[in-house]
mmCIF file of C-alpha atoms and ligand atoms in Angstrom:
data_model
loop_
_atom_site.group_PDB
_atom_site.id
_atom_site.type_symbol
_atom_site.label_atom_id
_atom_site.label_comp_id
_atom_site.label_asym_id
_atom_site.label_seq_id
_atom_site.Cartn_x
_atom_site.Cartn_y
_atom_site.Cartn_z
ATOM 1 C CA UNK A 1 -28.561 23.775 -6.672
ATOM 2 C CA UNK A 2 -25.971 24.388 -9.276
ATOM 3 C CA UNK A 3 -26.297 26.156 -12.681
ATOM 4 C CA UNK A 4 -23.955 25.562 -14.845
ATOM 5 C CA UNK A 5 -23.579 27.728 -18.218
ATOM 6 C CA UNK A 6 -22.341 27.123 -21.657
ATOM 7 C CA UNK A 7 -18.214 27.706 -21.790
ATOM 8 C CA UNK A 8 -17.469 31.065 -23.159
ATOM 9 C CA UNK A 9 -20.659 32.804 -21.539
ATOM 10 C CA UNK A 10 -20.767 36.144 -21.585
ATOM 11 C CA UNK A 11 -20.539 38.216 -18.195
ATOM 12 C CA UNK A 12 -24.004 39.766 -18.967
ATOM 13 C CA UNK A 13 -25.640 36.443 -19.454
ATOM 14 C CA UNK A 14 -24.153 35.448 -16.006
ATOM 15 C CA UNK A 15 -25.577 38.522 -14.829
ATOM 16 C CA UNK A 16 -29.279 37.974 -15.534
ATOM 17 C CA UNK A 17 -28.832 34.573 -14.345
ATOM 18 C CA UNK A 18 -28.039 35.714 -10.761
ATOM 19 C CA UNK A 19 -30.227 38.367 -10.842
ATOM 20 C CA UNK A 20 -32.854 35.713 -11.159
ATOM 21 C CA UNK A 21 -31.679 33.765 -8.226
ATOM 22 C CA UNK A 22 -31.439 37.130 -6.392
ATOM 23 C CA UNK A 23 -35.287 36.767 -6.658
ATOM 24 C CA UNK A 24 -35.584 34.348 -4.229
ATOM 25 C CA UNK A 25 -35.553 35.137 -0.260
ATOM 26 C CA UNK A 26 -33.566 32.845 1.465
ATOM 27 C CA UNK A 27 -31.042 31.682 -1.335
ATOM 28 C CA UNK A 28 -27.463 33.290 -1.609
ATOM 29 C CA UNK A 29 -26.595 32.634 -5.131
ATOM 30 C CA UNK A 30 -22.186 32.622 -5.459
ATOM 31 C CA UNK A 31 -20.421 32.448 -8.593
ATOM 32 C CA UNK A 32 -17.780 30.146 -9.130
ATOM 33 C CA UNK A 33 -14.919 30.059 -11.744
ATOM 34 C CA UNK A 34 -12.540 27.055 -12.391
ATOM 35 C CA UNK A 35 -10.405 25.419 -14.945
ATOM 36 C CA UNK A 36 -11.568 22.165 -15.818
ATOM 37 C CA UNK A 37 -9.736 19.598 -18.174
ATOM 38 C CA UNK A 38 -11.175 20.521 -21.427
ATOM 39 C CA UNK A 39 -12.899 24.154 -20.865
ATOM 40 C CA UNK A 40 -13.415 27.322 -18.695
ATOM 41 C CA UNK A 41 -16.476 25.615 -16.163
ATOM 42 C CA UNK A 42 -18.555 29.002 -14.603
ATOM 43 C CA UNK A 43 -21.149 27.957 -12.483
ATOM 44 C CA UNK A 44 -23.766 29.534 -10.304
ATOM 45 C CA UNK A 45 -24.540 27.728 -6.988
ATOM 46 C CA UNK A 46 -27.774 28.564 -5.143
ATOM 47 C CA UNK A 47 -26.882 27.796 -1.101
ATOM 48 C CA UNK A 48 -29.484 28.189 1.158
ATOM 49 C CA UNK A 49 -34.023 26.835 1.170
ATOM 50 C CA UNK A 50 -33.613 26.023 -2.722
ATOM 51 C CA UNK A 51 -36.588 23.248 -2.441
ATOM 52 C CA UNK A 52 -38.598 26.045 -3.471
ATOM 53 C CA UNK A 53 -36.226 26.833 -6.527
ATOM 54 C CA UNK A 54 -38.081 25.064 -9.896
ATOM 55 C CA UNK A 55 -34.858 24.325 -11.909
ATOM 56 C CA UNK A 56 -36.436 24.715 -15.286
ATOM 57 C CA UNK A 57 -37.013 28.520 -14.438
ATOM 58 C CA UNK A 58 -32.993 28.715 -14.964
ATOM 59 C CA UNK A 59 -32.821 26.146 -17.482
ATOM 60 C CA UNK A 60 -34.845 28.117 -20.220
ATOM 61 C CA UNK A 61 -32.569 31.142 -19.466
ATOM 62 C CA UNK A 62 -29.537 31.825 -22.466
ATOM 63 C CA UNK A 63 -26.219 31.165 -21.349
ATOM 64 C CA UNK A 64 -27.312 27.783 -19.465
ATOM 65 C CA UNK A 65 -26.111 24.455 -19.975
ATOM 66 C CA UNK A 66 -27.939 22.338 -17.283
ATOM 67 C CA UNK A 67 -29.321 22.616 -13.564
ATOM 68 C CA UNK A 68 -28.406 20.083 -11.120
ATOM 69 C CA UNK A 69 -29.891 19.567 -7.157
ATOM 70 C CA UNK A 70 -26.931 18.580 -5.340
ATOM 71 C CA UNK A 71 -27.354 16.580 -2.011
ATOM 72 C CA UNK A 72 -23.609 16.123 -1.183
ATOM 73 C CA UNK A 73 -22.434 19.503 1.408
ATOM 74 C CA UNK A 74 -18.885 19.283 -0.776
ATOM 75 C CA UNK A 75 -20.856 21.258 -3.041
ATOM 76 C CA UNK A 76 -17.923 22.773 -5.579
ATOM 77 C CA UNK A 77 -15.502 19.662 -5.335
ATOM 78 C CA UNK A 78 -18.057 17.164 -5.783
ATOM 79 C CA UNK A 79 -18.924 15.463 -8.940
ATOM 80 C CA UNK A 80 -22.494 15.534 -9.003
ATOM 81 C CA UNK A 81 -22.647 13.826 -12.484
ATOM 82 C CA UNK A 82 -20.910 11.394 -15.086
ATOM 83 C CA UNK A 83 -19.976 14.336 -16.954
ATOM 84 C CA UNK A 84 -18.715 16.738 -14.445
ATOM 85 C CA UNK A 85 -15.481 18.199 -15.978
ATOM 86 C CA UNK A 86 -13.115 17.337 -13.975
ATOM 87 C CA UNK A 87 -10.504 20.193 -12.159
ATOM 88 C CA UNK A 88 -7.432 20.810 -14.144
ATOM 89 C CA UNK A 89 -4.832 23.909 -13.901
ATOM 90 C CA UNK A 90 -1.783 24.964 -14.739
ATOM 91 C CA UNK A 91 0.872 25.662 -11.922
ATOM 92 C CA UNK A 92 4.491 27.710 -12.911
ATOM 93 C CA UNK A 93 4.454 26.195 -16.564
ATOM 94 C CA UNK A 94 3.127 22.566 -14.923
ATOM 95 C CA UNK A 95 -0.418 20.817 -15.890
ATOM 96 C CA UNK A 96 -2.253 19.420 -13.440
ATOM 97 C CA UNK A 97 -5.222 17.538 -13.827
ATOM 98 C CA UNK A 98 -6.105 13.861 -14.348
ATOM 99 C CA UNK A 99 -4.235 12.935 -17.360
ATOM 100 C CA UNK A 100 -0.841 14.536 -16.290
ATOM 101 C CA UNK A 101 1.166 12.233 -14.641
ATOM 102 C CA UNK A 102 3.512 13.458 -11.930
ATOM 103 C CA UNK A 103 6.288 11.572 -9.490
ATOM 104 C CA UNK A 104 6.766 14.146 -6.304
ATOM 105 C CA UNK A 105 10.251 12.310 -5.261
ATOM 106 C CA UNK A 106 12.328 14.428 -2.887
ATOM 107 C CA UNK A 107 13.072 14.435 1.323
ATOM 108 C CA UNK A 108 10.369 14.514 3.719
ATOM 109 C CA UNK A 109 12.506 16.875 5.623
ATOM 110 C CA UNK A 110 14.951 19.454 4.588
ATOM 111 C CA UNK A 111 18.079 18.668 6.389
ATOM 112 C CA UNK A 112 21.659 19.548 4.995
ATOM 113 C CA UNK A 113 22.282 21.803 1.592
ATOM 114 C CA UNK A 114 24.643 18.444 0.346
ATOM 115 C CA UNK A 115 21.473 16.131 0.580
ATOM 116 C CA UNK A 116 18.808 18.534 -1.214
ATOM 117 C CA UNK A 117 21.240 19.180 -3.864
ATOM 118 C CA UNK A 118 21.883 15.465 -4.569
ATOM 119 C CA UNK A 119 18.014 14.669 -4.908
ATOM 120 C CA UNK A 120 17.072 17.877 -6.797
ATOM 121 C CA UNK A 121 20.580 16.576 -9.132
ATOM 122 C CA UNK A 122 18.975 13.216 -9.342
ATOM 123 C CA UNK A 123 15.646 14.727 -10.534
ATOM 124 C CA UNK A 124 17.108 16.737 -12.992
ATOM 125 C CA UNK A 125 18.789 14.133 -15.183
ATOM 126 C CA UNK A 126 15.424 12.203 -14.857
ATOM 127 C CA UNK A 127 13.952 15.120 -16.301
ATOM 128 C CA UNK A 128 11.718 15.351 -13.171
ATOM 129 C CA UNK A 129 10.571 18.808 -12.225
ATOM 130 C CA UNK A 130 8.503 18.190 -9.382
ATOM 131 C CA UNK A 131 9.737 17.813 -5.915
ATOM 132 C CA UNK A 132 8.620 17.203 -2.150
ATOM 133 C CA UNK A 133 10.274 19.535 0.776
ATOM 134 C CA UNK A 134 9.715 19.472 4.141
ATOM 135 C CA UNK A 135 10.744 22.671 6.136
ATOM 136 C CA UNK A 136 7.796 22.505 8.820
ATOM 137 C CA UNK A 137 7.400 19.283 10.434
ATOM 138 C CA UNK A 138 4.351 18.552 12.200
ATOM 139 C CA UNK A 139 6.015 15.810 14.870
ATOM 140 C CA UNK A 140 4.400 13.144 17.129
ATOM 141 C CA UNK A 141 6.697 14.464 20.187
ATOM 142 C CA UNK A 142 7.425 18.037 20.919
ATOM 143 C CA UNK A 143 11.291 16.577 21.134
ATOM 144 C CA UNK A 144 11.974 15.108 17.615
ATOM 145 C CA UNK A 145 13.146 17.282 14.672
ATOM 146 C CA UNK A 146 10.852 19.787 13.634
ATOM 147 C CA UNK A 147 12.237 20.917 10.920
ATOM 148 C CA UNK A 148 14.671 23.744 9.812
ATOM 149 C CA UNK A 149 11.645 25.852 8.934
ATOM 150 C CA UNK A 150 11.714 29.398 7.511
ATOM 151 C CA UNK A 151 15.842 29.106 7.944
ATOM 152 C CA UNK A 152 16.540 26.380 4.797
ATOM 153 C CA UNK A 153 14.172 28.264 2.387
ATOM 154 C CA UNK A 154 16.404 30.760 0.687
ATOM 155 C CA UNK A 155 18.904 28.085 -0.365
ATOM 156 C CA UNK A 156 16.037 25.047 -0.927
ATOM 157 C CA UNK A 157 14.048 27.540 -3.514
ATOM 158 C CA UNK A 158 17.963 28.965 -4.855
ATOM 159 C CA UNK A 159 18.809 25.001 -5.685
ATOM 160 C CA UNK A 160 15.411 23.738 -7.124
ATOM 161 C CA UNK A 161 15.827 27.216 -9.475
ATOM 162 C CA UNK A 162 19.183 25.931 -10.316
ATOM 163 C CA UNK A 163 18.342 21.896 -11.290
ATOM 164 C CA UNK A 164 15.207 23.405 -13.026
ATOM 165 C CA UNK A 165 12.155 22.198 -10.476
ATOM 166 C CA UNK A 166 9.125 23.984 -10.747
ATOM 167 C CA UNK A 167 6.572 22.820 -8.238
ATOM 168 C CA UNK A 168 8.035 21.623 -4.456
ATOM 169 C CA UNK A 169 5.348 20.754 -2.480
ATOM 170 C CA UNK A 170 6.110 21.622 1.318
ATOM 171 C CA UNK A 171 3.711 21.509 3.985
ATOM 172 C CA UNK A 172 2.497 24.488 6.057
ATOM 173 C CA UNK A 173 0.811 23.570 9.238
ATOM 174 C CA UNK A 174 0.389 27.634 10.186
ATOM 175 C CA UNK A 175 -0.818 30.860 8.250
ATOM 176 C CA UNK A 176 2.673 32.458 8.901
ATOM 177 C CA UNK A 177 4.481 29.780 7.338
ATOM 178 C CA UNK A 178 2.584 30.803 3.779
ATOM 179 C CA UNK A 179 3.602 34.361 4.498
ATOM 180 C CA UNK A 180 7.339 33.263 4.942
ATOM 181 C CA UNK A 181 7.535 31.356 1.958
ATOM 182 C CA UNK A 182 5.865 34.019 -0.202
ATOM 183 C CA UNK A 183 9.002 36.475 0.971
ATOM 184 C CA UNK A 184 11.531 33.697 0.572
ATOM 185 C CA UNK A 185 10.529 33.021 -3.323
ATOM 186 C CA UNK A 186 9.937 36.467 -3.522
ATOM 187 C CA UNK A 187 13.411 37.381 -1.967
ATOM 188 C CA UNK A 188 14.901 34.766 -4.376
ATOM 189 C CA UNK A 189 13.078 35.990 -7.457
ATOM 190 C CA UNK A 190 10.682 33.227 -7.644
ATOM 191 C CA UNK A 191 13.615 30.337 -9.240
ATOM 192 C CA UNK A 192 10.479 27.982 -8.239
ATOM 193 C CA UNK A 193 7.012 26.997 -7.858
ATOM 194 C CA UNK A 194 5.653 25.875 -4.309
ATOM 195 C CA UNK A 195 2.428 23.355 -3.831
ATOM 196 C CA UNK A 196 1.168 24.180 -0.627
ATOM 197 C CA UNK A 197 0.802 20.892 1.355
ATOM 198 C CA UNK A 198 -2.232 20.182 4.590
ATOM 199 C CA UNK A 199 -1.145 17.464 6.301
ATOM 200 C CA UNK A 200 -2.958 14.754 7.661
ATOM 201 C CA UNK A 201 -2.782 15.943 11.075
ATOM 202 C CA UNK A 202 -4.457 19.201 9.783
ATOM 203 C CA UNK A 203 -7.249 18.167 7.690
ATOM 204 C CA UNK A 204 -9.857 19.344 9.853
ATOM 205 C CA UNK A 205 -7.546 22.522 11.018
ATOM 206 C CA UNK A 206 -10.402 24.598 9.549
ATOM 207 C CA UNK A 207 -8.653 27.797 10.139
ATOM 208 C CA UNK A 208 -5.385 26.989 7.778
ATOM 209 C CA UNK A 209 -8.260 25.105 5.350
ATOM 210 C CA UNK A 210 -9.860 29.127 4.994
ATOM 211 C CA UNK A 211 -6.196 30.888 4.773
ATOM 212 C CA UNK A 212 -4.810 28.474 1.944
ATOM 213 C CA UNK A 213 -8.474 28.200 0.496
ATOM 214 C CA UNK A 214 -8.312 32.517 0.322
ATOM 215 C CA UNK A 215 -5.153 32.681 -1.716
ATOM 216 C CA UNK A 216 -4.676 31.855 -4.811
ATOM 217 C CA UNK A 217 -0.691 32.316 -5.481
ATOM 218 C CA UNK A 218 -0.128 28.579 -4.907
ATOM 219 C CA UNK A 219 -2.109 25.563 -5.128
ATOM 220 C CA UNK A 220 -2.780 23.094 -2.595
ATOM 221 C CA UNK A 221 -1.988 19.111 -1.692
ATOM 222 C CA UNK A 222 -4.887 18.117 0.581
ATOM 223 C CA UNK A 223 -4.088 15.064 2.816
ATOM 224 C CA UNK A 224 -7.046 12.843 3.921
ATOM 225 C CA UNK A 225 -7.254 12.786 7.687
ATOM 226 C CA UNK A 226 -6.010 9.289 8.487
ATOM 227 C CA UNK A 227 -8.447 8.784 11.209
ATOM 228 C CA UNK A 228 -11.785 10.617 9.745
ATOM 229 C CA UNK A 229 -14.201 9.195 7.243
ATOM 230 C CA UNK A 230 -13.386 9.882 3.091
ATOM 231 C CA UNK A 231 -16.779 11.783 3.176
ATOM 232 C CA UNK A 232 -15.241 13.665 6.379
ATOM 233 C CA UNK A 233 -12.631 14.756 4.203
ATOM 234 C CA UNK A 234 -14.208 15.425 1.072
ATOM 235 C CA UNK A 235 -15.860 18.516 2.980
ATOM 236 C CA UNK A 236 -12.322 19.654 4.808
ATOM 237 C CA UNK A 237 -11.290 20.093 1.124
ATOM 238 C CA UNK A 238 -14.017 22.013 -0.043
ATOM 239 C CA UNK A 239 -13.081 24.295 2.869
ATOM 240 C CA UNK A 240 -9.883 25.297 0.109
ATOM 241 C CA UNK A 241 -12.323 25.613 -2.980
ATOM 242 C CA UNK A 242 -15.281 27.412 -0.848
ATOM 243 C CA UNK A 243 -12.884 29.803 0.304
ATOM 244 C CA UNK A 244 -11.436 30.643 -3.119
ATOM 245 C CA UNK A 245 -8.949 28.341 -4.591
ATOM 246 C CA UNK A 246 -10.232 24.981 -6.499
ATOM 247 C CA UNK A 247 -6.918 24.496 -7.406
ATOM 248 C CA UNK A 248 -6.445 21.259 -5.108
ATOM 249 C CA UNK A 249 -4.935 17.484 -5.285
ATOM 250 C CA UNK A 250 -6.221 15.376 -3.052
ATOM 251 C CA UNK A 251 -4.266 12.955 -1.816
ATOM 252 C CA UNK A 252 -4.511 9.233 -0.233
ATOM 253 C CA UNK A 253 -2.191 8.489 2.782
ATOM 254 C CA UNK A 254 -3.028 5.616 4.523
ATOM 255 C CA UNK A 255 -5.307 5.669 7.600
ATOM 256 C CA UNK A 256 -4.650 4.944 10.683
ATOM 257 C CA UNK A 257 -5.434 1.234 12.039
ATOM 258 C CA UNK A 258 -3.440 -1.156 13.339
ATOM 259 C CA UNK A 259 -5.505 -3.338 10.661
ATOM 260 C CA UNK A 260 -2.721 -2.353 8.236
ATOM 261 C CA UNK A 261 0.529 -3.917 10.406
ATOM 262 C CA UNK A 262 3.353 -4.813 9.197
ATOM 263 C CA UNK A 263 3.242 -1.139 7.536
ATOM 264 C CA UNK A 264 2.544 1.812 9.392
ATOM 265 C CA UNK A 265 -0.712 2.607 8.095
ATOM 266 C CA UNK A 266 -3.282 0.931 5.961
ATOM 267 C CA UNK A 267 -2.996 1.584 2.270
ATOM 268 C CA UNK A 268 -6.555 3.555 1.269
ATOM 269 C CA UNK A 269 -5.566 3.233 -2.131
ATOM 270 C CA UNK A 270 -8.803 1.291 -3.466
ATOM 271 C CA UNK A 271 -10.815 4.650 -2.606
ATOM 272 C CA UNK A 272 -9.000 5.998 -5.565
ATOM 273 C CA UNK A 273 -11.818 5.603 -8.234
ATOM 274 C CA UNK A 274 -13.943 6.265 -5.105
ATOM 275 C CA UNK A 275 -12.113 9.829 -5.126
ATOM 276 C CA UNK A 276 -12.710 9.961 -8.871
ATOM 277 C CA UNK A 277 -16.222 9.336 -8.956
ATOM 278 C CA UNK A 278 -17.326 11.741 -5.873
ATOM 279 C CA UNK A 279 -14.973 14.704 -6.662
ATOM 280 C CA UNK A 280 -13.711 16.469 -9.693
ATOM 281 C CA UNK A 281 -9.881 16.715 -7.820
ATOM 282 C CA UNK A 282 -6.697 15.298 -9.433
ATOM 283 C CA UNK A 283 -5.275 12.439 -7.174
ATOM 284 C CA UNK A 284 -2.682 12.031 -5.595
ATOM 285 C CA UNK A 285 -0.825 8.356 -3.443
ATOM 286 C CA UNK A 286 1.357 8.944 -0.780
ATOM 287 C CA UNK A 287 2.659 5.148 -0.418
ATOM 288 C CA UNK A 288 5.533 6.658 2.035
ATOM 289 C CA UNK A 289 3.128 7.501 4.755
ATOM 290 C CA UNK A 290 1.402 4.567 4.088
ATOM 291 C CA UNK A 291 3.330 2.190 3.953
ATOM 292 C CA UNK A 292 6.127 3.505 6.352
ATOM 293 C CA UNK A 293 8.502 0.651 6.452
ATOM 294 C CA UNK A 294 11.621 0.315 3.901
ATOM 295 C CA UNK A 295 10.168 -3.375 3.719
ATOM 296 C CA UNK A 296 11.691 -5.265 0.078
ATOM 297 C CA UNK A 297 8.253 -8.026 -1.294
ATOM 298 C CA UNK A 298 9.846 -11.226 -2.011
ATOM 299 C CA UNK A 299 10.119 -10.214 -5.753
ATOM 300 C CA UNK A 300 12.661 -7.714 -4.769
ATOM 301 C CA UNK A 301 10.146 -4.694 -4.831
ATOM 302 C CA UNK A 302 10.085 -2.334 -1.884
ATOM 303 C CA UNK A 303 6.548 -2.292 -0.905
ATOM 304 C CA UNK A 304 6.553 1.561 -1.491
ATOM 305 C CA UNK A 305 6.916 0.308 -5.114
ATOM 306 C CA UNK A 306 4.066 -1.757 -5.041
ATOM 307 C CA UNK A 307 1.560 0.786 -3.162
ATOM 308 C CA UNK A 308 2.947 3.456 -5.911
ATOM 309 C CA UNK A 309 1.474 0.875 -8.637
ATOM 310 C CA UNK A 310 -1.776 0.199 -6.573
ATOM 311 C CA UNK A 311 -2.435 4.172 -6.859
ATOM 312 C CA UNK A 312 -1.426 4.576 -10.683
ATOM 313 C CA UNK A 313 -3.457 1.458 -11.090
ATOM 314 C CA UNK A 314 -6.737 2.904 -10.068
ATOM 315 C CA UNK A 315 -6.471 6.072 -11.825
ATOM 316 C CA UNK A 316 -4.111 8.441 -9.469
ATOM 317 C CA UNK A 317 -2.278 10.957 -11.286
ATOM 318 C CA UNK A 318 0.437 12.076 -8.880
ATOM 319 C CA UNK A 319 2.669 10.627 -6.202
ATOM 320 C CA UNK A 320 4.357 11.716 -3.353
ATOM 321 C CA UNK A 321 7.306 9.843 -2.560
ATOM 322 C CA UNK A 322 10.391 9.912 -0.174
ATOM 323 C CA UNK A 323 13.930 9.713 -0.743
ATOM 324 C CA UNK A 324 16.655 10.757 1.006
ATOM 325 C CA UNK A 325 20.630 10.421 -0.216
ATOM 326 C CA UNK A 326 21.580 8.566 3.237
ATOM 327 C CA UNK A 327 17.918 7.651 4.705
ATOM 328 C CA UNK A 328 20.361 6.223 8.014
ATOM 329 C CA UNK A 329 21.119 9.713 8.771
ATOM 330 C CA UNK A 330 17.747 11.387 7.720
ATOM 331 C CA UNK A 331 15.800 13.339 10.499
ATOM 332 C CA UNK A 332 12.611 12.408 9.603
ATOM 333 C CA UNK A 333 10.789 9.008 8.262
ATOM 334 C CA UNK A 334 14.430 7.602 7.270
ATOM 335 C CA UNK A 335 13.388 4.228 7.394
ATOM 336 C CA UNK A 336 10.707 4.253 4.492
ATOM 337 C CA UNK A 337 13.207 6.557 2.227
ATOM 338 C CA UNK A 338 13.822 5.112 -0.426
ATOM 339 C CA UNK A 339 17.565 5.776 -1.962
ATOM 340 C CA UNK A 340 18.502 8.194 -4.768
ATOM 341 C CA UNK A 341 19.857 5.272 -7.089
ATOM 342 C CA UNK A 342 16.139 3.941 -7.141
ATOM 343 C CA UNK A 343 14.642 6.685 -8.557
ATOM 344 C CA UNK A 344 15.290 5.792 -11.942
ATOM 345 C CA UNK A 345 13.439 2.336 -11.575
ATOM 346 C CA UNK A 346 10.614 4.025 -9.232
ATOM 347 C CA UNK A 347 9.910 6.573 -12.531
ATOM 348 C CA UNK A 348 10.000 3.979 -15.005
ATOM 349 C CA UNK A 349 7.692 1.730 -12.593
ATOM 350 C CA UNK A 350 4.939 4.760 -12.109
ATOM 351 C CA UNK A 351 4.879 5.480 -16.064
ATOM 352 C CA UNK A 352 4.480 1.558 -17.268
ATOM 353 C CA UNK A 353 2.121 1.367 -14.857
ATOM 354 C CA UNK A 354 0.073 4.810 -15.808
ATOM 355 C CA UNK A 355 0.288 3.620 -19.405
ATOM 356 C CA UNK A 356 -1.397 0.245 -18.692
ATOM 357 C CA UNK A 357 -3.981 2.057 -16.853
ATOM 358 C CA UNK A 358 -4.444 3.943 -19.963
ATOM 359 C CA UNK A 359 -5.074 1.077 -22.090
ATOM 360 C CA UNK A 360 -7.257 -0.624 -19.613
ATOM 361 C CA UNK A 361 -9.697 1.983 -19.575
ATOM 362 C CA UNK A 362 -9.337 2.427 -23.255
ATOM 363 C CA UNK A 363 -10.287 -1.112 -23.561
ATOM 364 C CA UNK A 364 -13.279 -0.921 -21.019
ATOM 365 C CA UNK A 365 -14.924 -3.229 -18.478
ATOM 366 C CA UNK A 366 -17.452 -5.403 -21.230
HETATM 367 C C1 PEP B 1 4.558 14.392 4.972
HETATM 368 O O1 PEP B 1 4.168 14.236 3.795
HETATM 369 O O2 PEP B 1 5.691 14.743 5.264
HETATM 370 C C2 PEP B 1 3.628 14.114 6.072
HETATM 371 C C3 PEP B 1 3.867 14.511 7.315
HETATM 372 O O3 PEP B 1 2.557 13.432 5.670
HETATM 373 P P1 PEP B 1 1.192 13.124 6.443
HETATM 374 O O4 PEP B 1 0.587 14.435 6.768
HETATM 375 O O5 PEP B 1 0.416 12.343 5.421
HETATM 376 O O6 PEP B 1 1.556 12.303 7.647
HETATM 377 MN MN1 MN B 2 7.173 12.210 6.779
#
């Protein structure tokens, strides 16, 4: 059961509201706090034998908007109805939410200083501040490239401070590597923002879902499992938020199915709106992952292009893209790179596209 009070309640009102729910054996009552996209959302969830709970014995109490039985477990994520603010927050001076727009273009691994300087370049005179970084690589085989790890940080964070990027998401696929990028920013004086990224592989790593989910320093890029249900994922996620942060994208990344050949994995993005309409979480396409192969559509489109306009399309706010300067010589998904002189027409592609979705659902469905 949640509660969900007025914006702007006082912390007294809250008070006598879960002293009430305090009343009943059996029911833990936990206060939660998040930004939505409008207002300050406090809410009071009742976990535990609420069947017993009447709801209208909290909804004549001051201070409270509305009562809702939930039946999905992704209790703080979920949307549990039509008008559910959605999540929104602010990152380093960056909005996110589901009316900000934002193109994560950048190397799936960190490999030489000359390469990361040329993207974050590239991103600068676009105007782009947000970037993706890979210094942990979670690899197939124990004998590819597993990235330079805590080694490339001091100079990665140094040149994003430099060409003016404020969020780099990076994946961490252990607790330590959150501890060694807190000292590197620190070390560096914080030039930069980091979004901390679970990767697919780790969606149901429950352990590194509770240590990014208990701080609060950096938000978090949630990957879908590629081989677990949505709904499977939907409660990995709300591993981050029940632990303490709600500050979380989830992203789409393909699944895994050889359904989806020629490309590496099939393109989820038509669960989009489905993501919309169960969860209050931004969203974020990964057409990289998904599609995998530097494949060019007969109208002279990579197919990354394409799957980036199938996510914008239906409502995705944020993409996560790879390029890489020389994608021959990259150590890490080189072939479905795309190449630094695209990223002009890749940005201009994701915001005509964003824009039409805009007037689409201004215009409606009758
Ligand atoms: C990545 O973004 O570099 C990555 C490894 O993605 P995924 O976890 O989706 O495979
Ligand atoms: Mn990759």
């Amino acid at each position: 059961m949640i509660v969900t009070f007025e914006p702007g309640v006082d912390d007294d009102v809250v008070a006598a509201v879960v002293r009430q729910a305090e009343r009943y054996t059996g029911v833990e009552p936990k206060l939660h706090r998040f930004d939505g996209a409008t207002e300050h959302i406090t809410e009071l969830h009742l976990v535990g034998d609420t069947m017993a709970v009447p709801t209208d014995d909290f909804e004549s109490l001051p201070g409270v908007r509305r009562v809702v039985r939930v039946s999905t477990k992704y209790r703080i994520i979920g949307r549990h109805r039509p008008d559910d603010e959605a999540f929104g927050f602010e990152y380093n001076g960056v909005r996110f939410g589901r009316d900000e727009l934002h193109v994560f273009a950048g190397l799936c691994a960190v490999d030489t200083r000359r390469h990361i300087d040329e993207m974050m370049r590239a991103l600068a005179a676009q105007g782009v501040v947000t970037t993706r970084m890979g210094a942990y690589k979670p690899r197939t085989s124990p004998y590819d490239f597993q990235g330079l790890g805590a080694a490339c940080l001091p100079w990665v964070f140094e040149l994003a401070g430099r060409h003016g990027i404020k969020v780099v998401a990076m994946e961490v696929t252990h607790a330590r590597h959150i501890d060694e990028i807190v000292e590197a920013l620190d070390r560096a004086g914080e030039p930069t923002g980091v979004m901390l990224q679970i990767g697919t592989r780790n969606a149901q790593n429950f352990e590194l879902l509770k240590v990014v989910g208990q701080q609060d320093r950096f938000p978090v890029l949630f990957k879908r499992g590629m081989g677990i249900t949505l709904e499977e994922s939907f409660n990995a996620a709300e591993y981050v938020a029940n632990h303490g942060n709600p500050n979380i994208v989830f992203c789409l990344r393909g699944v895994k199915t050889h359904l989806g050949e020629p490309h590496r994995n099939l393109v989820d993005f038509g669960h989009v709106p489905v993501v919309l309409r169960q969860t209050r979480l931004p969203v974020c396409v990964d057409p990289s992952h998904s599609v995998g192969r530097p494949y060019v559509a007969a109208d002279g489109l990579p197919d990354v292009f394409h799957a980036v306009g199938q996510g914008l399309i239906a409502g995705a706010t944020m993409v996560l893209v790879d390029f890489h300067p020389e994608p021959e010589v990259a150590l890490c998904d080189g072939p479905q790179a795309l190449r630094v002189h695209q990223l002009p027409a890749l940005l201009d592609y994701a915001r005509r596209v964003r824009e039409t979705y805009e007037a689409v659902v201004a215009r409606g469905a009758g």
